[in-house]
Coordinates of C-alpha atoms in Angstrom, one line a residue:
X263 CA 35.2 -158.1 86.0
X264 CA 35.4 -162.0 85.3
X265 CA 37.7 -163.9 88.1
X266 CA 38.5 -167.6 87.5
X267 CA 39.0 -169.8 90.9
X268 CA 41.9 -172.4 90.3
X269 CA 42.3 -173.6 93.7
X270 CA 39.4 -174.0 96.6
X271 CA 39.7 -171.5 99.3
X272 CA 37.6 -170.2 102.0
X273 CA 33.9 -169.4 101.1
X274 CA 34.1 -165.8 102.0
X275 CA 36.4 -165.1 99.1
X276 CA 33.7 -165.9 96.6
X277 CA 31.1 -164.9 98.8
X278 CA 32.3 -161.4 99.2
X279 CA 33.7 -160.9 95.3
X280 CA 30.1 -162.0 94.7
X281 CA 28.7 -158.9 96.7
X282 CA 31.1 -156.3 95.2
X283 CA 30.1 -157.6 91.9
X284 CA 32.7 -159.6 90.6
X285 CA 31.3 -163.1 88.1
X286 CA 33.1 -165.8 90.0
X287 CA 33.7 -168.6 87.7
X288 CA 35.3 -172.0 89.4
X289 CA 37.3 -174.5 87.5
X290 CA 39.5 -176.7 90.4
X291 CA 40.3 -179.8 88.3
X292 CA 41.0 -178.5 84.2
X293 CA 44.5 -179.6 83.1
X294 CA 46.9 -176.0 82.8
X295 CA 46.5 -176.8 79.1
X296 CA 42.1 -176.3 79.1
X297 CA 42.6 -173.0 81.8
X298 CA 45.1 -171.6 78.7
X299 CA 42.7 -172.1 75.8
X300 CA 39.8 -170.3 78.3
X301 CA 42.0 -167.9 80.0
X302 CA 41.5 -164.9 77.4
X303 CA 37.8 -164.1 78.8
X304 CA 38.9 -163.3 82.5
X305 CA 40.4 -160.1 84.4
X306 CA 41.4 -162.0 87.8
X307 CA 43.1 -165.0 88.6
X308 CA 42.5 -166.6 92.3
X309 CA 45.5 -169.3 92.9
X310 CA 46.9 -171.2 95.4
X311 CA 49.8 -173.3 94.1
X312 CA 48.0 -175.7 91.6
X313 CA 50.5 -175.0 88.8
X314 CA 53.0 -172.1 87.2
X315 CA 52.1 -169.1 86.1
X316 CA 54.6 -168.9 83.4
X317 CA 55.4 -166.7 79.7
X318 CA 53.0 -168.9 77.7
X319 CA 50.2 -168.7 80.2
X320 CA 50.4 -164.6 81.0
X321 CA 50.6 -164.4 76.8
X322 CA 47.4 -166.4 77.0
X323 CA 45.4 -164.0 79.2
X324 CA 45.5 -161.1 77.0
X325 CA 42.6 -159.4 79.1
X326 CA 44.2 -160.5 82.7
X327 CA 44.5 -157.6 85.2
X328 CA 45.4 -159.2 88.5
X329 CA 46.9 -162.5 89.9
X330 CA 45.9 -163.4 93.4
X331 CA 47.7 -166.0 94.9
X332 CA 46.2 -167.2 98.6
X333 CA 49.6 -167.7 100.5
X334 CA 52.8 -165.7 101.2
X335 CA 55.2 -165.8 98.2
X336 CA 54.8 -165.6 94.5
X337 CA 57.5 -168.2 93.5
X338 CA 55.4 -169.8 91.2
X339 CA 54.6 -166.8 89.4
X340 CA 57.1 -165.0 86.4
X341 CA 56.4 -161.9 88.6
X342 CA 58.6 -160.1 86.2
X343 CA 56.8 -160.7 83.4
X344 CA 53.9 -160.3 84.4
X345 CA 54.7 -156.7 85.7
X346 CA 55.9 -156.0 82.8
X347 CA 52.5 -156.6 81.0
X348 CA 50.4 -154.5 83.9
X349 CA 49.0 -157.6 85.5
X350 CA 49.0 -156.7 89.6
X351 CA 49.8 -159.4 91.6
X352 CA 48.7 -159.9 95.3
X353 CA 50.1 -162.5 97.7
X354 CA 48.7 -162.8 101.5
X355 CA 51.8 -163.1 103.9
X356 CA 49.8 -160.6 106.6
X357 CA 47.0 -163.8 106.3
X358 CA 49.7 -166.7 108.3
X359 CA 52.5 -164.6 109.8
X360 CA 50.8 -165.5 113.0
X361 CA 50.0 -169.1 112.6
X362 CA 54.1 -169.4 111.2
X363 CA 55.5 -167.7 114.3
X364 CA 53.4 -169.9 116.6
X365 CA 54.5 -173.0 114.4
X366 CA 58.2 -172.1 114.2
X367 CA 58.1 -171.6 118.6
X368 CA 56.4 -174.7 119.0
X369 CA 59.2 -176.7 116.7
X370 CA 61.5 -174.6 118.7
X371 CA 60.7 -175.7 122.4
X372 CA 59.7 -179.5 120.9
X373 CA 63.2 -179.7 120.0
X374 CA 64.5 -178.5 123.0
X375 CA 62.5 -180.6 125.1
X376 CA 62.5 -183.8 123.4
X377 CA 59.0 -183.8 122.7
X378 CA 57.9 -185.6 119.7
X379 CA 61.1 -188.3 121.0
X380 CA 59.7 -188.6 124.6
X381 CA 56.0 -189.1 123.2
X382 CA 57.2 -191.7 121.3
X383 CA 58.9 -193.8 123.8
X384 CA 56.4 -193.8 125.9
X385 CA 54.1 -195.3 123.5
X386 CA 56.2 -197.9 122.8
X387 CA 56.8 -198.5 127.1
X388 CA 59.9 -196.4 127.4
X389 CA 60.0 -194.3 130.3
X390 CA 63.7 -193.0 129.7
X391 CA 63.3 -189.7 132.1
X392 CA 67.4 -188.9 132.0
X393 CA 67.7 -189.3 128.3
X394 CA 64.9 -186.5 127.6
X395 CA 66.5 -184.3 129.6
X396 CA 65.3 -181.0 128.0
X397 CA 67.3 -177.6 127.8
X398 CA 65.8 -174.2 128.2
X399 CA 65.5 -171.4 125.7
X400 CA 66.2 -168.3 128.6
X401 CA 69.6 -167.3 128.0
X402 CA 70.1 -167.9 124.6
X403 CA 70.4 -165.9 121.2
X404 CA 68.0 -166.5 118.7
X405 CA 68.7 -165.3 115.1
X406 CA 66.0 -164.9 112.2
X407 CA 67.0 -164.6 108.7
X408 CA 64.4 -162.5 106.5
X409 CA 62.5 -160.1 109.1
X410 CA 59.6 -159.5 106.6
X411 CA 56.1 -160.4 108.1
X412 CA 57.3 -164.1 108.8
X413 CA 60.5 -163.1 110.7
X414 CA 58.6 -160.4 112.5
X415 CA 56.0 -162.8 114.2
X416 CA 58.0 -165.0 115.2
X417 CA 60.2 -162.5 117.3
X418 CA 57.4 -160.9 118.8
X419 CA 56.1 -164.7 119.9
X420 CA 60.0 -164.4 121.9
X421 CA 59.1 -161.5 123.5
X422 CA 58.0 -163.8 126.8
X423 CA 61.5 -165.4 126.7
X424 CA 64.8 -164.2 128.7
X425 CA 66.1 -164.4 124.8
X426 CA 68.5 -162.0 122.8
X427 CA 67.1 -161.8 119.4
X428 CA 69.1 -160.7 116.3
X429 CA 68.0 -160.6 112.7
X430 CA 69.8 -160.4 109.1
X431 CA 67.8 -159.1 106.2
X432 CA 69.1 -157.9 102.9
X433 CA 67.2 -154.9 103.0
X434 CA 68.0 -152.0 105.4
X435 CA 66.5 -151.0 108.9
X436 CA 64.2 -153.8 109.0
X437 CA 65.1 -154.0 112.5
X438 CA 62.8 -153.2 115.6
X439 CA 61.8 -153.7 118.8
X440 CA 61.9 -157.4 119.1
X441 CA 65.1 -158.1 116.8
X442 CA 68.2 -155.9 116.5
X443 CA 69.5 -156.2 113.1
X444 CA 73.2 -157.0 112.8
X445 CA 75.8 -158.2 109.8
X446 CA 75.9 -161.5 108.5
X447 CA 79.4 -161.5 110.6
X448 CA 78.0 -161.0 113.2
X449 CA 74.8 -162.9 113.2
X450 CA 77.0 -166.1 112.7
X451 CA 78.9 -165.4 115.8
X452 CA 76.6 -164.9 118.1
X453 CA 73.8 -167.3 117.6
X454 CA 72.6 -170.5 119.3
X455 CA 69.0 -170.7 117.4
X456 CA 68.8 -170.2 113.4
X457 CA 65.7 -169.5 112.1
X458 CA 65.1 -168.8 108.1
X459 CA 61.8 -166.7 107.3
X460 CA 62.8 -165.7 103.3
X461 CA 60.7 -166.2 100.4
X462 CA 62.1 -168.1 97.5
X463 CA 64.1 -166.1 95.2
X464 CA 67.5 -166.3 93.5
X465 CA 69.3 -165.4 96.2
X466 CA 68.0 -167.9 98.5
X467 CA 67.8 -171.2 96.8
X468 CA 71.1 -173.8 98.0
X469 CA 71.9 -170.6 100.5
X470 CA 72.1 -172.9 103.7
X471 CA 74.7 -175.1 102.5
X472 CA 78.1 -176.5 104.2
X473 CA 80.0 -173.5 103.3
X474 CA 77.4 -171.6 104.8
X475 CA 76.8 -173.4 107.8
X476 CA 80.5 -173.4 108.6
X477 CA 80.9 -170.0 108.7
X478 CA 78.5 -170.0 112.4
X479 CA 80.9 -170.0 115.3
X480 CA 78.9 -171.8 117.8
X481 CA 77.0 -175.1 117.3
X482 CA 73.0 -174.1 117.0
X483 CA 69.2 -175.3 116.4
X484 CA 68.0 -175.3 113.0
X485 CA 64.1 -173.9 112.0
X486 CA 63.0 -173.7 108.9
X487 CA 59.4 -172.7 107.7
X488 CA 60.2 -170.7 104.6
X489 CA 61.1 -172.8 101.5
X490 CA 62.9 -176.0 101.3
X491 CA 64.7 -175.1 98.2
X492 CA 66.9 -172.9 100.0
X493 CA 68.2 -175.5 102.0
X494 CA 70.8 -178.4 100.5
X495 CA 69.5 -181.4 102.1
X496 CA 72.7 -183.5 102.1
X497 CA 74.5 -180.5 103.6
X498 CA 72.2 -179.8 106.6
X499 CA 72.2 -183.9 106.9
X500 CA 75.8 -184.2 107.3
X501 CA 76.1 -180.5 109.5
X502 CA 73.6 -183.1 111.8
X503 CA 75.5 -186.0 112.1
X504 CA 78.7 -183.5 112.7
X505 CA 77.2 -182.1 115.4
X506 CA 77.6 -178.7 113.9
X507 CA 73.6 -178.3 113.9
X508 CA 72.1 -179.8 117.2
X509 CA 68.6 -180.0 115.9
X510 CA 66.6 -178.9 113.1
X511 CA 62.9 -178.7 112.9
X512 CA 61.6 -178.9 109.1
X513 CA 58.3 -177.6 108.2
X514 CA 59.8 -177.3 104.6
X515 CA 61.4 -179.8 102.1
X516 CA 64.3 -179.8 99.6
X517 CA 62.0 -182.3 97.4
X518 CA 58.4 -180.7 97.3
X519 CA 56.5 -180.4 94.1
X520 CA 55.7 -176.4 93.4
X521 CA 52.4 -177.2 94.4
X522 CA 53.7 -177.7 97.6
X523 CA 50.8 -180.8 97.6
X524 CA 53.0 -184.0 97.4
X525 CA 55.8 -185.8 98.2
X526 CA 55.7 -189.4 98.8
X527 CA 54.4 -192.0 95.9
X528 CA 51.1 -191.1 94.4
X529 CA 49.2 -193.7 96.0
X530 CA 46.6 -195.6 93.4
X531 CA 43.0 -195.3 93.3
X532 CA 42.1 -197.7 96.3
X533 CA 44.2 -194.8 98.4
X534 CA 47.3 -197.8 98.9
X535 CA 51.1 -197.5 97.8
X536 CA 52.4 -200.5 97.0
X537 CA 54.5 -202.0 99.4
X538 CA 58.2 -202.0 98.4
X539 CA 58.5 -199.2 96.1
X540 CA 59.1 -196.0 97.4
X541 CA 59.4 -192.3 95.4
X542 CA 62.7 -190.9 94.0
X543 CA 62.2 -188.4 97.3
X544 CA 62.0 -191.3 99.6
X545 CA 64.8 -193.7 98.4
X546 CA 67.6 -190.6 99.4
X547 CA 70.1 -191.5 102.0
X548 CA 69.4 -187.8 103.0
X549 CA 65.5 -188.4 103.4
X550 CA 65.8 -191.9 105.3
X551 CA 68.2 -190.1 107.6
X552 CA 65.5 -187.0 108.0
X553 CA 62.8 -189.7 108.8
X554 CA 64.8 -191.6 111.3
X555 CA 66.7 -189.0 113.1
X556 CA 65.6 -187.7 116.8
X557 CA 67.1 -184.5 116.6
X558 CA 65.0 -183.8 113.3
X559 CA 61.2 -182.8 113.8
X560 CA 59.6 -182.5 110.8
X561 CA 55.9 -181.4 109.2
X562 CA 54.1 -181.1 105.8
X563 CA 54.4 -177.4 104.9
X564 CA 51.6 -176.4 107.5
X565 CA 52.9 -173.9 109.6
X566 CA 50.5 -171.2 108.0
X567 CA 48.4 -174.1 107.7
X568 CA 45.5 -173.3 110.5
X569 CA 42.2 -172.7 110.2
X570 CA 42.3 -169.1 111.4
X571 CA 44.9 -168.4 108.5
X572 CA 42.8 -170.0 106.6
X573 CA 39.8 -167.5 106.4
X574 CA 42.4 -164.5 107.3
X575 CA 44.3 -165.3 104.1
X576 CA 41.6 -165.0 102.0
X577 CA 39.7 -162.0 103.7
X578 CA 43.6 -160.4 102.7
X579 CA 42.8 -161.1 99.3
X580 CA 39.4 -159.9 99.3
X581 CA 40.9 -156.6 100.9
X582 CA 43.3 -156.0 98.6
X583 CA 41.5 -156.8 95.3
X584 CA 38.5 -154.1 96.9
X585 CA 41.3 -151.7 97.6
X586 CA 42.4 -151.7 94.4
X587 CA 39.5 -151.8 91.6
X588 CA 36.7 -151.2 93.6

């Protein structure tokens, strides 16, 4: 079996599909156009999030048996579609669960403790002990929406805290040890701490919007390392300068590119953005507020971004792609 590489990955994917005696071919930089016209000659696909696997493309690869995609959701895939023309498509979530649920706590007790505000006044001379006043996590309830392998690890990271952690999943008894699963209703009434763990589907794109963050009783903390797509910008902006969220920390954007790669201006070739002119994404009263706000914490889309995830995301791939045609 012929596998094309589209995105660069740890070594020991190739290196391994090499031993089991798989061709490896490598093609990082080809416009989606040149991969198309080539695509017909290979069974496997190895992909990060360089571009869309879409109708046109899946018609292309007429000989395709398997899309592996080095990450934890297959958003950028017509995963019905290509079902429907026996391709098998394997994502990696078991790969960064861990380095997520580490991310998301650290967000967590940042905000809570003023960290990332703290640090910064003191490098400008500030040493403003009463105003970073921190507040503690023990006694609190901490709610996760989606308890897949995301949601999961970040509850059993909580299992050190005096916390009481709920959960809300579509699906049924998804609930265990270190979450109780409750209604929405519920959920909304009792938590202090929201933190959203779904993949990207219908159902969750706009879903935390002002009608949905009304509906929570108390004020609470706002996490978010799943997709930024599910969450209206604007809304969450204006639920922060209510009051009605206390803190948010944002691993995930609204604006991303599907790559996931880029969100400011593309800086020219000498690596410099010319001063003055800023991206559609920056110029947003919504943005400007996200940058400039101390309750908001915020980070490129690296939670699962570590270097441990790193080689256990792709030894998932390797796994699954042995388990299945080897």
């Amino acid at each position: 079996m012929k596998i094309l590489h589209l995105d660069t990955n740890h070594e020991l994917i190739i290196n391994q599909l090499n031993e089991l005696g798989f061709q490896n071919d490598e093609d990082y930089y080809s416009s989606k156009e040149a991969i198309e016209k080539k695509i017909d000659q290979y069974d496997g696909i190895i992909i990060r999030s360089r571009f869309t696997i879409d109708k046109p493309f899946l018609d292309a690869a007429t000989n395709l048996k398997f899309i592996g995609r080095v990450g934890a959701g297959l958003e950028n895939i017509d995963c019905e579609y290509a079902e429907k023309k026996g391709v098998y498509l394997i994502a990696a979530p078991e790969g960064n669960r861990n380095a997520v649920g580490e991310h998301a706590l650290g967000m967590l007790l940042s905000l809570f403790n003023k960290l990332n505000k703290a640090d910064a006044e003191v490098r400008l001379g500030q040493w403003l002990r009463e105003d970073n006043r921190g507040i503690e996590l023990d006694g609190r309830t901490v709610g996760i929406i989606g308890y897949g392998n995301m949601g999961k690890a970040f509850a059993k990271k909580l299992r050190g805290f005096d916390v009481e952690v709920l959960c809300y999943d579509i699906k049924d008894n998804v609930g265990d040890a270190n979450a109780k699963q409750v209604s929405l209703k519920e959920f909304q009434e009792k938590v202090d701490v929201v933190s959203l763990n779904t993949p990207q589907t219908p159902l969750t794109l706009k879903m935390v919007n002002t009608e949905f963050i009304n509906q929570f009783k108390k004020p609470f903390w706002f996490i978010n390392t799943a997709r930024g797509k599910s969450v209206v910008t604007q809304d969450l902006v204006e639920a922060l300068q209510s009051g009605k969220i206390l803190g948010a920390g944002l691993d995930v954007l609204e604006y991303e590119k599907d790559s996931f790669e880029n969100l400011f201006k593309t800086p020219d070739t000498s690596g410099n953005v010319e001063k003055g002119l800023l991206s559609e994404v920056e110029a947003t009263k919504a943005f400007q507020y996200l940058i400039r706000s101390k309750k908001v914490l915020l980070t490129p889309h690296v939670a699962g971004w570590t270097v441990e995830s790193k080689e256990k995301l792709a030894q998932t791939i390797v796994d699954k792609i042995k388990a299945k045609f080897c």
